[in-house]
Amino acid sequence: MERIGSILKEKRIEKGLSLEDMSKTTKLSTIQLEAIEEGNIQFFKEDLSYLGYFVRYYANALGVSYDELRGELDDTIHAYTDSITVSQIQKQDEITTNIRNKVNPNANVKVHRAKKSRRFDFGTVGLVVLGVAIVTLFGYLAITYVVPMFGSADPIEKPVITVPKVEEEEKPTKAVEILKRLRNQAKYNGYCQSYIPNRIYNCGLGARERCHP
């Protein structure tokens, strides 16, 4: 835009015309003509759709071919429009952010805390995984090397406890007791009866001695 303005200004000066003269010819204000010559596209931000017509009127009044300027002017207008669009989007984002902060001032704090908690969670998980790996390694080493060492050692023999046998007292059999009682039994009816296990003898008085075995 500045190059276009320089071309038009040089042509006006070359013809010895003032801005007032050109204002009368083009029906444009001197302020508008001066902005065109300075390449101040910002001045026409509210009338961008008319900027092409303004430049055309000015170029035709000075005898400059507008077709030679149209391509550059269109590119300038498009670039400025894009910059305005981006600027407006950024400004709109800023306005939206400011409104959100006013409505909920703790929103940014919560987002920051959430990100921090996520980092803390990842760190905790990493420590847990590392701890499990270390415990697993020690367990493997213990099973592989320590346990076989204890298994190969000579087993400790348990002491043999011998319980002394108590000699059983010989108990007299029932038959012997009966026999002793019968030996001392009184004689009756001139006979004695002698009992020996499994046999009974009846003896006369003359054979008393033989009655007792």
JSON list of C-alpha atoms in Angstrom, two decimals:
[
{"chain": "A", "resi": 1, "resn": "MET", "atom": "CA", "xyz": [0.00, 0.00, 0.00]},
{"chain": "A", "resi": 2, "resn": "GLU", "atom": "CA", "xyz": [2.87, 2.38, 0.72]},
{"chain": "A", "resi": 3, "resn": "ARG", "atom": "CA", "xyz": [4.30, 1.85, -2.78]},
{"chain": "A", "resi": 4, "resn": "ILE", "atom": "CA", "xyz": [0.89, 2.61, -4.32]},
{"chain": "A", "resi": 5, "resn": "GLY", "atom": "CA", "xyz": [0.61, 5.78, -2.25]},
{"chain": "A", "resi": 6, "resn": "SER", "atom": "CA", "xyz": [4.12, 6.88, -3.27]},
{"chain": "A", "resi": 7, "resn": "ILE", "atom": "CA", "xyz": [3.27, 6.43, -6.98]},
{"chain": "A", "resi": 8, "resn": "LEU", "atom": "CA", "xyz": [0.12, 8.53, -6.68]},
{"chain": "A", "resi": 9, "resn": "LYS", "atom": "CA", "xyz": [1.81, 11.24, -4.61]},
{"chain": "A", "resi": 10, "resn": "GLU", "atom": "CA", "xyz": [4.73, 11.56, -7.04]},
{"chain": "A", "resi": 11, "resn": "LYS", "atom": "CA", "xyz": [2.28, 11.83, -9.93]},
{"chain": "A", "resi": 12, "resn": "ARG", "atom": "CA", "xyz": [0.28, 14.55, -8.15]},
{"chain": "A", "resi": 13, "resn": "ILE", "atom": "CA", "xyz": [3.41, 16.57, -7.34]},
{"chain": "A", "resi": 14, "resn": "GLU", "atom": "CA", "xyz": [4.65, 16.07, -10.88]},
{"chain": "A", "resi": 15, "resn": "LYS", "atom": "CA", "xyz": [1.46, 17.68, -12.17]},
{"chain": "A", "resi": 16, "resn": "GLY", "atom": "CA", "xyz": [1.70, 20.46, -9.62]},
{"chain": "A", "resi": 17, "resn": "LEU", "atom": "CA", "xyz": [-1.59, 19.66, -7.96]},
{"chain": "A", "resi": 18, "resn": "SER", "atom": "CA", "xyz": [-2.43, 20.00, -4.29]},
{"chain": "A", "resi": 19, "resn": "LEU", "atom": "CA", "xyz": [-4.55, 17.73, -2.13]},
{"chain": "A", "resi": 20, "resn": "GLU", "atom": "CA", "xyz": [-7.31, 20.33, -2.21]},
{"chain": "A", "resi": 21, "resn": "ASP", "atom": "CA", "xyz": [-7.29, 20.27, -6.02]},
{"chain": "A", "resi": 22, "resn": "MET", "atom": "CA", "xyz": [-7.54, 16.48, -6.04]},
{"chain": "A", "resi": 23, "resn": "SER", "atom": "CA", "xyz": [-10.26, 16.57, -3.40]},
{"chain": "A", "resi": 24, "resn": "LYS", "atom": "CA", "xyz": [-12.40, 18.71, -5.69]},
{"chain": "A", "resi": 25, "resn": "THR", "atom": "CA", "xyz": [-11.78, 16.38, -8.62]},
{"chain": "A", "resi": 26, "resn": "THR", "atom": "CA", "xyz": [-12.31, 13.04, -6.86]},
{"chain": "A", "resi": 27, "resn": "LYS", "atom": "CA", "xyz": [-14.89, 14.19, -4.28]},
{"chain": "A", "resi": 28, "resn": "LEU", "atom": "CA", "xyz": [-12.69, 12.61, -1.63]},
{"chain": "A", "resi": 29, "resn": "SER", "atom": "CA", "xyz": [-11.63, 14.48, 1.48]},
{"chain": "A", "resi": 30, "resn": "THR", "atom": "CA", "xyz": [-8.07, 15.70, 1.78]},
{"chain": "A", "resi": 31, "resn": "ILE", "atom": "CA", "xyz": [-7.69, 13.43, 4.80]},
{"chain": "A", "resi": 32, "resn": "GLN", "atom": "CA", "xyz": [-8.62, 10.39, 2.73]},
{"chain": "A", "resi": 33, "resn": "LEU", "atom": "CA", "xyz": [-6.26, 11.38, -0.08]},
{"chain": "A", "resi": 34, "resn": "GLU", "atom": "CA", "xyz": [-3.43, 11.95, 2.38]},
{"chain": "A", "resi": 35, "resn": "ALA", "atom": "CA", "xyz": [-4.03, 8.52, 3.97]},
{"chain": "A", "resi": 36, "resn": "ILE", "atom": "CA", "xyz": [-3.87, 6.90, 0.51]},
{"chain": "A", "resi": 37, "resn": "GLU", "atom": "CA", "xyz": [-0.59, 8.61, -0.31]},
{"chain": "A", "resi": 38, "resn": "GLU", "atom": "CA", "xyz": [0.89, 7.55, 3.06]},
{"chain": "A", "resi": 39, "resn": "GLY", "atom": "CA", "xyz": [-0.26, 3.95, 2.58]},
{"chain": "A", "resi": 40, "resn": "ASN", "atom": "CA", "xyz": [-2.22, 4.13, 5.84]},
{"chain": "A", "resi": 41, "resn": "ILE", "atom": "CA", "xyz": [-4.61, 1.25, 5.33]},
{"chain": "A", "resi": 42, "resn": "GLN", "atom": "CA", "xyz": [-5.50, 1.34, 9.03]},
{"chain": "A", "resi": 43, "resn": "PHE", "atom": "CA", "xyz": [-7.34, 4.59, 8.33]},
{"chain": "A", "resi": 44, "resn": "PHE", "atom": "CA", "xyz": [-9.80, 2.70, 6.09]},
{"chain": "A", "resi": 45, "resn": "LYS", "atom": "CA", "xyz": [-10.39, -0.25, 8.44]},
{"chain": "A", "resi": 46, "resn": "GLU", "atom": "CA", "xyz": [-14.09, 0.64, 8.62]},
{"chain": "A", "resi": 47, "resn": "ASP", "atom": "CA", "xyz": [-14.33, 1.15, 4.81]},
{"chain": "A", "resi": 48, "resn": "LEU", "atom": "CA", "xyz": [-12.11, -1.57, 3.36]},
{"chain": "A", "resi": 49, "resn": "SER", "atom": "CA", "xyz": [-14.78, -2.54, 0.87]},
{"chain": "A", "resi": 50, "resn": "TYR", "atom": "CA", "xyz": [-14.57, 1.02, -0.57]},
{"chain": "A", "resi": 51, "resn": "LEU", "atom": "CA", "xyz": [-10.78, 1.37, -0.54]},
{"chain": "A", "resi": 52, "resn": "GLY", "atom": "CA", "xyz": [-10.47, -0.07, -4.02]},
{"chain": "A", "resi": 53, "resn": "TYR", "atom": "CA", "xyz": [-12.89, 2.53, -5.39]},
{"chain": "A", "resi": 54, "resn": "PHE", "atom": "CA", "xyz": [-11.06, 5.37, -3.63]},
{"chain": "A", "resi": 55, "resn": "VAL", "atom": "CA", "xyz": [-7.73, 4.35, -5.12]},
{"chain": "A", "resi": 56, "resn": "ARG", "atom": "CA", "xyz": [-9.34, 3.91, -8.54]},
{"chain": "A", "resi": 57, "resn": "TYR", "atom": "CA", "xyz": [-10.81, 7.46, -8.48]},
{"chain": "A", "resi": 58, "resn": "TYR", "atom": "CA", "xyz": [-7.49, 8.95, -7.41]},
{"chain": "A", "resi": 59, "resn": "ALA", "atom": "CA", "xyz": [-5.46, 6.99, -9.99]},
{"chain": "A", "resi": 60, "resn": "ASN", "atom": "CA", "xyz": [-7.85, 7.87, -12.84]},
{"chain": "A", "resi": 61, "resn": "ALA", "atom": "CA", "xyz": [-7.79, 11.56, -11.82]},
{"chain": "A", "resi": 62, "resn": "LEU", "atom": "CA", "xyz": [-3.99, 11.56, -12.03]},
{"chain": "A", "resi": 63, "resn": "GLY", "atom": "CA", "xyz": [-3.86, 9.52, -15.24]},
{"chain": "A", "resi": 64, "resn": "VAL", "atom": "CA", "xyz": [-2.35, 6.42, -13.60]},
{"chain": "A", "resi": 65, "resn": "SER", "atom": "CA", "xyz": [-3.47, 2.96, -14.77]},
{"chain": "A", "resi": 66, "resn": "TYR", "atom": "CA", "xyz": [-5.45, 1.37, -11.96]},
{"chain": "A", "resi": 67, "resn": "ASP", "atom": "CA", "xyz": [-4.94, -2.11, -13.44]},
{"chain": "A", "resi": 68, "resn": "GLU", "atom": "CA", "xyz": [-1.23, -1.86, -12.65]},
{"chain": "A", "resi": 69, "resn": "LEU", "atom": "CA", "xyz": [-2.08, -1.15, -9.02]},
{"chain": "A", "resi": 70, "resn": "ARG", "atom": "CA", "xyz": [-5.03, -3.52, -8.53]},
{"chain": "A", "resi": 71, "resn": "GLY", "atom": "CA", "xyz": [-3.06, -6.73, -7.86]},
{"chain": "A", "resi": 72, "resn": "GLU", "atom": "CA", "xyz": [-0.87, -5.19, -5.20]},
{"chain": "A", "resi": 73, "resn": "LEU", "atom": "CA", "xyz": [-3.83, -3.40, -3.63]},
{"chain": "A", "resi": 74, "resn": "ASP", "atom": "CA", "xyz": [-5.86, -6.62, -3.43]},
{"chain": "A", "resi": 75, "resn": "ASP", "atom": "CA", "xyz": [-2.96, -8.46, -1.79]},
{"chain": "A", "resi": 76, "resn": "THR", "atom": "CA", "xyz": [-2.56, -5.65, 0.72]},
{"chain": "A", "resi": 77, "resn": "ILE", "atom": "CA", "xyz": [-6.25, -5.67, 1.58]},
{"chain": "A", "resi": 78, "resn": "HIS", "atom": "CA", "xyz": [-6.31, -9.48, 1.99]},
{"chain": "A", "resi": 79, "resn": "ALA", "atom": "CA", "xyz": [-3.23, -9.45, 4.22]},
{"chain": "A", "resi": 80, "resn": "TYR", "atom": "CA", "xyz": [-4.70, -6.72, 6.37]},
{"chain": "A", "resi": 81, "resn": "THR", "atom": "CA", "xyz": [-8.03, -8.55, 6.60]},
{"chain": "A", "resi": 82, "resn": "ASP", "atom": "CA", "xyz": [-6.28, -11.72, 7.72]},
{"chain": "A", "resi": 83, "resn": "SER", "atom": "CA", "xyz": [-4.32, -9.83, 10.33]},
{"chain": "A", "resi": 84, "resn": "ILE", "atom": "CA", "xyz": [-7.52, -8.22, 11.58]},
{"chain": "A", "resi": 85, "resn": "THR", "atom": "CA", "xyz": [-9.21, -11.63, 11.74]},
{"chain": "A", "resi": 86, "resn": "VAL", "atom": "CA", "xyz": [-6.37, -13.11, 13.77]},
{"chain": "A", "resi": 87, "resn": "SER", "atom": "CA", "xyz": [-6.26, -10.05, 15.98]},
{"chain": "A", "resi": 88, "resn": "GLN", "atom": "CA", "xyz": [-10.00, -10.19, 16.52]},
{"chain": "A", "resi": 89, "resn": "ILE", "atom": "CA", "xyz": [-9.83, -13.89, 17.38]},
{"chain": "A", "resi": 90, "resn": "GLN", "atom": "CA", "xyz": [-7.06, -13.24, 19.89]},
{"chain": "A", "resi": 91, "resn": "LYS", "atom": "CA", "xyz": [-8.97, -10.31, 21.33]},
{"chain": "A", "resi": 92, "resn": "GLN", "atom": "CA", "xyz": [-12.12, -12.41, 21.55]},
{"chain": "A", "resi": 93, "resn": "ASP", "atom": "CA", "xyz": [-10.18, -15.14, 23.34]},
{"chain": "A", "resi": 94, "resn": "GLU", "atom": "CA", "xyz": [-8.82, -12.60, 25.79]},
{"chain": "A", "resi": 95, "resn": "ILE", "atom": "CA", "xyz": [-12.31, -11.25, 26.42]},
{"chain": "A", "resi": 96, "resn": "THR", "atom": "CA", "xyz": [-13.66, -14.77, 26.96]},
{"chain": "A", "resi": 97, "resn": "THR", "atom": "CA", "xyz": [-10.82, -15.60, 29.33]},
{"chain": "A", "resi": 98, "resn": "ASN", "atom": "CA", "xyz": [-11.35, -12.42, 31.31]},
{"chain": "A", "resi": 99, "resn": "ILE", "atom": "CA", "xyz": [-15.06, -13.15, 31.61]},
{"chain": "A", "resi": 100, "resn": "ARG", "atom": "CA", "xyz": [-14.35, -16.69, 32.82]},
{"chain": "A", "resi": 101, "resn": "ASN", "atom": "CA", "xyz": [-11.86, -15.42, 35.36]},
{"chain": "A", "resi": 102, "resn": "LYS", "atom": "CA", "xyz": [-14.38, -12.93, 36.68]},
{"chain": "A", "resi": 103, "resn": "VAL", "atom": "CA", "xyz": [-17.13, -15.54, 36.87]},
{"chain": "A", "resi": 104, "resn": "ASN", "atom": "CA", "xyz": [-14.91, -18.27, 38.34]},
{"chain": "A", "resi": 105, "resn": "PRO", "atom": "CA", "xyz": [-11.60, -16.85, 39.60]},
{"chain": "A", "resi": 106, "resn": "ASN", "atom": "CA", "xyz": [-10.50, -20.27, 40.91]},
{"chain": "A", "resi": 107, "resn": "ALA", "atom": "CA", "xyz": [-10.69, -21.94, 37.48]},
{"chain": "A", "resi": 108, "resn": "ASN", "atom": "CA", "xyz": [-7.03, -21.37, 36.64]},
{"chain": "A", "resi": 109, "resn": "VAL", "atom": "CA", "xyz": [-5.99, -22.52, 40.10]},
{"chain": "A", "resi": 110, "resn": "LYS", "atom": "CA", "xyz": [-7.99, -25.73, 39.70]},
{"chain": "A", "resi": 111, "resn": "VAL", "atom": "CA", "xyz": [-6.47, -26.40, 36.28]},
{"chain": "A", "resi": 112, "resn": "HIS", "atom": "CA", "xyz": [-2.98, -25.84, 37.69]},
{"chain": "A", "resi": 113, "resn": "ARG", "atom": "CA", "xyz": [-3.67, -28.13, 40.63]},
{"chain": "A", "resi": 114, "resn": "ALA", "atom": "CA", "xyz": [-5.10, -30.79, 38.31]},
{"chain": "A", "resi": 115, "resn": "LYS", "atom": "CA", "xyz": [-1.95, -30.73, 36.16]},
{"chain": "A", "resi": 116, "resn": "LYS", "atom": "CA", "xyz": [0.22, -30.87, 39.27]},
{"chain": "A", "resi": 117, "resn": "SER", "atom": "CA", "xyz": [-1.77, -33.79, 40.68]},
{"chain": "A", "resi": 118, "resn": "ARG", "atom": "CA", "xyz": [-1.36, -35.65, 37.38]},
{"chain": "A", "resi": 119, "resn": "ARG", "atom": "CA", "xyz": [2.39, -35.18, 37.58]},
{"chain": "A", "resi": 120, "resn": "PHE", "atom": "CA", "xyz": [2.30, -36.36, 41.21]},
{"chain": "A", "resi": 121, "resn": "ASP", "atom": "CA", "xyz": [0.28, -39.42, 40.22]},
{"chain": "A", "resi": 122, "resn": "PHE", "atom": "CA", "xyz": [2.76, -40.34, 37.50]},
{"chain": "A", "resi": 123, "resn": "GLY", "atom": "CA", "xyz": [5.63, -39.98, 39.95]},
{"chain": "A", "resi": 124, "resn": "THR", "atom": "CA", "xyz": [3.89, -42.15, 42.52]},
{"chain": "A", "resi": 125, "resn": "VAL", "atom": "CA", "xyz": [3.17, -44.87, 39.96]},
{"chain": "A", "resi": 126, "resn": "GLY", "atom": "CA", "xyz": [6.80, -44.81, 38.89]},
{"chain": "A", "resi": 127, "resn": "LEU", "atom": "CA", "xyz": [7.99, -45.26, 42.47]},
{"chain": "A", "resi": 128, "resn": "VAL", "atom": "CA", "xyz": [5.57, -48.14, 43.03]},
{"chain": "A", "resi": 129, "resn": "VAL", "atom": "CA", "xyz": [6.73, -49.90, 39.86]},
{"chain": "A", "resi": 130, "resn": "LEU", "atom": "CA", "xyz": [10.37, -49.43, 40.88]},
{"chain": "A", "resi": 131, "resn": "GLY", "atom": "CA", "xyz": [9.67, -50.81, 44.36]},
{"chain": "A", "resi": 132, "resn": "VAL", "atom": "CA", "xyz": [7.92, -53.88, 42.95]},
{"chain": "A", "resi": 133, "resn": "ALA", "atom": "CA", "xyz": [10.83, -54.50, 40.58]},
{"chain": "A", "resi": 134, "resn": "ILE", "atom": "CA", "xyz": [13.35, -54.31, 43.45]},
{"chain": "A", "resi": 135, "resn": "VAL", "atom": "CA", "xyz": [11.33, -56.69, 45.64]},
{"chain": "A", "resi": 136, "resn": "THR", "atom": "CA", "xyz": [10.97, -59.13, 42.74]},
{"chain": "A", "resi": 137, "resn": "LEU", "atom": "CA", "xyz": [14.73, -59.03, 42.10]},
{"chain": "A", "resi": 138, "resn": "PHE", "atom": "CA", "xyz": [15.57, -59.72, 45.74]},
{"chain": "A", "resi": 139, "resn": "GLY", "atom": "CA", "xyz": [13.04, -62.55, 45.83]},
{"chain": "A", "resi": 140, "resn": "TYR", "atom": "CA", "xyz": [14.56, -64.11, 42.73]},
{"chain": "A", "resi": 141, "resn": "LEU", "atom": "CA", "xyz": [18.08, -63.88, 44.15]},
{"chain": "A", "resi": 142, "resn": "ALA", "atom": "CA", "xyz": [16.95, -65.38, 47.45]},
{"chain": "A", "resi": 143, "resn": "ILE", "atom": "CA", "xyz": [15.24, -68.33, 45.76]},
{"chain": "A", "resi": 144, "resn": "THR", "atom": "CA", "xyz": [18.15, -68.89, 43.37]},
{"chain": "A", "resi": 145, "resn": "TYR", "atom": "CA", "xyz": [21.11, -68.63, 45.77]},
{"chain": "A", "resi": 146, "resn": "VAL", "atom": "CA", "xyz": [20.10, -68.49, 49.43]},
{"chain": "A", "resi": 147, "resn": "VAL", "atom": "CA", "xyz": [17.52, -71.28, 49.65]},
{"chain": "A", "resi": 148, "resn": "PRO", "atom": "CA", "xyz": [19.77, -73.93, 48.01]},
{"chain": "A", "resi": 149, "resn": "MET", "atom": "CA", "xyz": [22.50, -73.13, 50.58]},
{"chain": "A", "resi": 150, "resn": "PHE", "atom": "CA", "xyz": [20.19, -74.01, 53.46]},
{"chain": "A", "resi": 151, "resn": "GLY", "atom": "CA", "xyz": [18.86, -77.07, 51.65]},
{"chain": "A", "resi": 152, "resn": "SER", "atom": "CA", "xyz": [22.35, -78.56, 51.11]},
{"chain": "A", "resi": 153, "resn": "ALA", "atom": "CA", "xyz": [23.36, -78.36, 54.81]},
{"chain": "A", "resi": 154, "resn": "ASP", "atom": "CA", "xyz": [23.41, -81.57, 56.88]},
{"chain": "A", "resi": 155, "resn": "PRO", "atom": "CA", "xyz": [20.11, -82.00, 58.62]},
{"chain": "A", "resi": 156, "resn": "ILE", "atom": "CA", "xyz": [20.21, -81.92, 62.39]},
{"chain": "A", "resi": 157, "resn": "GLU", "atom": "CA", "xyz": [19.37, -85.30, 63.81]},
{"chain": "A", "resi": 158, "resn": "LYS", "atom": "CA", "xyz": [16.71, -85.24, 66.43]},
{"chain": "A", "resi": 159, "resn": "PRO", "atom": "CA", "xyz": [17.77, -86.79, 69.73]},
{"chain": "A", "resi": 160, "resn": "VAL", "atom": "CA", "xyz": [16.32, -90.19, 70.41]},
{"chain": "A", "resi": 161, "resn": "ILE", "atom": "CA", "xyz": [14.49, -90.23, 73.68]},
{"chain": "A", "resi": 162, "resn": "THR", "atom": "CA", "xyz": [14.52, -93.64, 75.31]},
{"chain": "A", "resi": 163, "resn": "VAL", "atom": "CA", "xyz": [11.86, -94.27, 77.84]},
{"chain": "A", "resi": 164, "resn": "PRO", "atom": "CA", "xyz": [13.09, -96.78, 80.43]},
{"chain": "A", "resi": 165, "resn": "LYS", "atom": "CA", "xyz": [10.91, -99.80, 80.67]},
{"chain": "A", "resi": 166, "resn": "VAL", "atom": "CA", "xyz": [9.44, -100.42, 84.01]},
{"chain": "A", "resi": 167, "resn": "GLU", "atom": "CA", "xyz": [9.84, -104.05, 84.89]},
{"chain": "A", "resi": 168, "resn": "GLU", "atom": "CA", "xyz": [6.53, -105.48, 85.54]},
{"chain": "A", "resi": 169, "resn": "GLU", "atom": "CA", "xyz": [6.25, -107.15, 88.81]},
{"chain": "A", "resi": 170, "resn": "GLU", "atom": "CA", "xyz": [5.40, -110.71, 88.49]},
{"chain": "A", "resi": 171, "resn": "LYS", "atom": "CA", "xyz": [1.95, -111.10, 89.67]},
{"chain": "A", "resi": 172, "resn": "PRO", "atom": "CA", "xyz": [1.00, -114.45, 91.07]},
{"chain": "A", "resi": 173, "resn": "THR", "atom": "CA", "xyz": [-1.43, -116.23, 88.93]},
{"chain": "A", "resi": 174, "resn": "LYS", "atom": "CA", "xyz": [-4.84, -116.94, 90.21]},
{"chain": "A", "resi": 175, "resn": "ALA", "atom": "CA", "xyz": [-4.23, -120.71, 90.19]},
{"chain": "A", "resi": 176, "resn": "VAL", "atom": "CA", "xyz": [-1.17, -120.40, 92.46]},
{"chain": "A", "resi": 177, "resn": "GLU", "atom": "CA", "xyz": [-3.09, -118.31, 94.98]},
{"chain": "A", "resi": 178, "resn": "ILE", "atom": "CA", "xyz": [-5.87, -120.86, 95.04]},
{"chain": "A", "resi": 179, "resn": "LEU", "atom": "CA", "xyz": [-3.37, -123.64, 95.53]},
{"chain": "A", "resi": 180, "resn": "LYS", "atom": "CA", "xyz": [-1.78, -121.90, 98.52]},
{"chain": "A", "resi": 181, "resn": "ARG", "atom": "CA", "xyz": [-5.13, -121.40, 100.15]},
{"chain": "A", "resi": 182, "resn": "LEU", "atom": "CA", "xyz": [-6.10, -125.03, 99.67]},
{"chain": "A", "resi": 183, "resn": "ARG", "atom": "CA", "xyz": [-2.88, -126.29, 101.27]},
{"chain": "A", "resi": 184, "resn": "ASN", "atom": "CA", "xyz": [-3.87, -124.76, 104.51]},
{"chain": "A", "resi": 185, "resn": "GLN", "atom": "CA", "xyz": [-7.41, -125.89, 104.26]},
{"chain": "A", "resi": 186, "resn": "ALA", "atom": "CA", "xyz": [-8.60, -127.93, 107.27]},
{"chain": "A", "resi": 187, "resn": "LYS", "atom": "CA", "xyz": [-9.22, -131.62, 106.89]},
{"chain": "A", "resi": 188, "resn": "TYR", "atom": "CA", "xyz": [-12.70, -132.79, 107.22]},
{"chain": "A", "resi": 189, "resn": "ASN", "atom": "CA", "xyz": [-14.36, -136.30, 107.33]},
{"chain": "A", "resi": 190, "resn": "GLY", "atom": "CA", "xyz": [-10.98, -138.02, 107.56]},
{"chain": "A", "resi": 191, "resn": "TYR", "atom": "CA", "xyz": [-9.99, -136.91, 104.10]},
{"chain": "A", "resi": 192, "resn": "CYS", "atom": "CA", "xyz": [-8.09, -134.05, 102.66]},
{"chain": "A", "resi": 193, "resn": "GLN", "atom": "CA", "xyz": [-8.71, -132.52, 99.35]},
{"chain": "A", "resi": 194, "resn": "SER", "atom": "CA", "xyz": [-5.83, -131.18, 97.40]},
{"chain": "A", "resi": 195, "resn": "TYR", "atom": "CA", "xyz": [-6.33, -129.09, 94.36]},
{"chain": "A", "resi": 196, "resn": "ILE", "atom": "CA", "xyz": [-3.72, -128.81, 91.72]},
{"chain": "A", "resi": 197, "resn": "PRO", "atom": "CA", "xyz": [-4.36, -126.85, 88.61]},
{"chain": "A", "resi": 198, "resn": "ASN", "atom": "CA", "xyz": [-6.59, -128.86, 86.34]},
{"chain": "A", "resi": 199, "resn": "ARG", "atom": "CA", "xyz": [-6.71, -131.88, 88.84]},
{"chain": "A", "resi": 200, "resn": "ILE", "atom": "CA", "xyz": [-8.37, -132.71, 92.16]},
{"chain": "A", "resi": 201, "resn": "TYR", "atom": "CA", "xyz": [-7.08, -135.47, 94.58]},
{"chain": "A", "resi": 202, "resn": "ASN", "atom": "CA", "xyz": [-8.98, -137.12, 97.42]},
{"chain": "A", "resi": 203, "resn": "CYS", "atom": "CA", "xyz": [-6.58, -138.66, 99.90]},
{"chain": "A", "resi": 204, "resn": "GLY", "atom": "CA", "xyz": [-6.91, -140.64, 103.11]},
{"chain": "A", "resi": 205, "resn": "LEU", "atom": "CA", "xyz": [-5.39, -139.60, 106.38]},
{"chain": "A", "resi": 206, "resn": "GLY", "atom": "CA", "xyz": [-2.55, -142.06, 105.98]},
{"chain": "A", "resi": 207, "resn": "ALA", "atom": "CA", "xyz": [-1.44, -140.43, 102.87]},
{"chain": "A", "resi": 208, "resn": "ARG", "atom": "CA", "xyz": [-1.54, -136.84, 104.08]},
{"chain": "A", "resi": 209, "resn": "GLU", "atom": "CA", "xyz": [1.95, -136.08, 103.01]},
{"chain": "A", "resi": 210, "resn": "ARG", "atom": "CA", "xyz": [1.34, -137.42, 99.57]},
{"chain": "A", "resi": 211, "resn": "CYS", "atom": "CA", "xyz": [-1.77, -135.37, 99.27]},
{"chain": "A", "resi": 212, "resn": "HIS", "atom": "CA", "xyz": [0.27, -132.22, 99.25]},
{"chain": "A", "resi": 213, "resn": "PRO", "atom": "CA", "xyz": [2.62, -131.94, 96.38]}
]
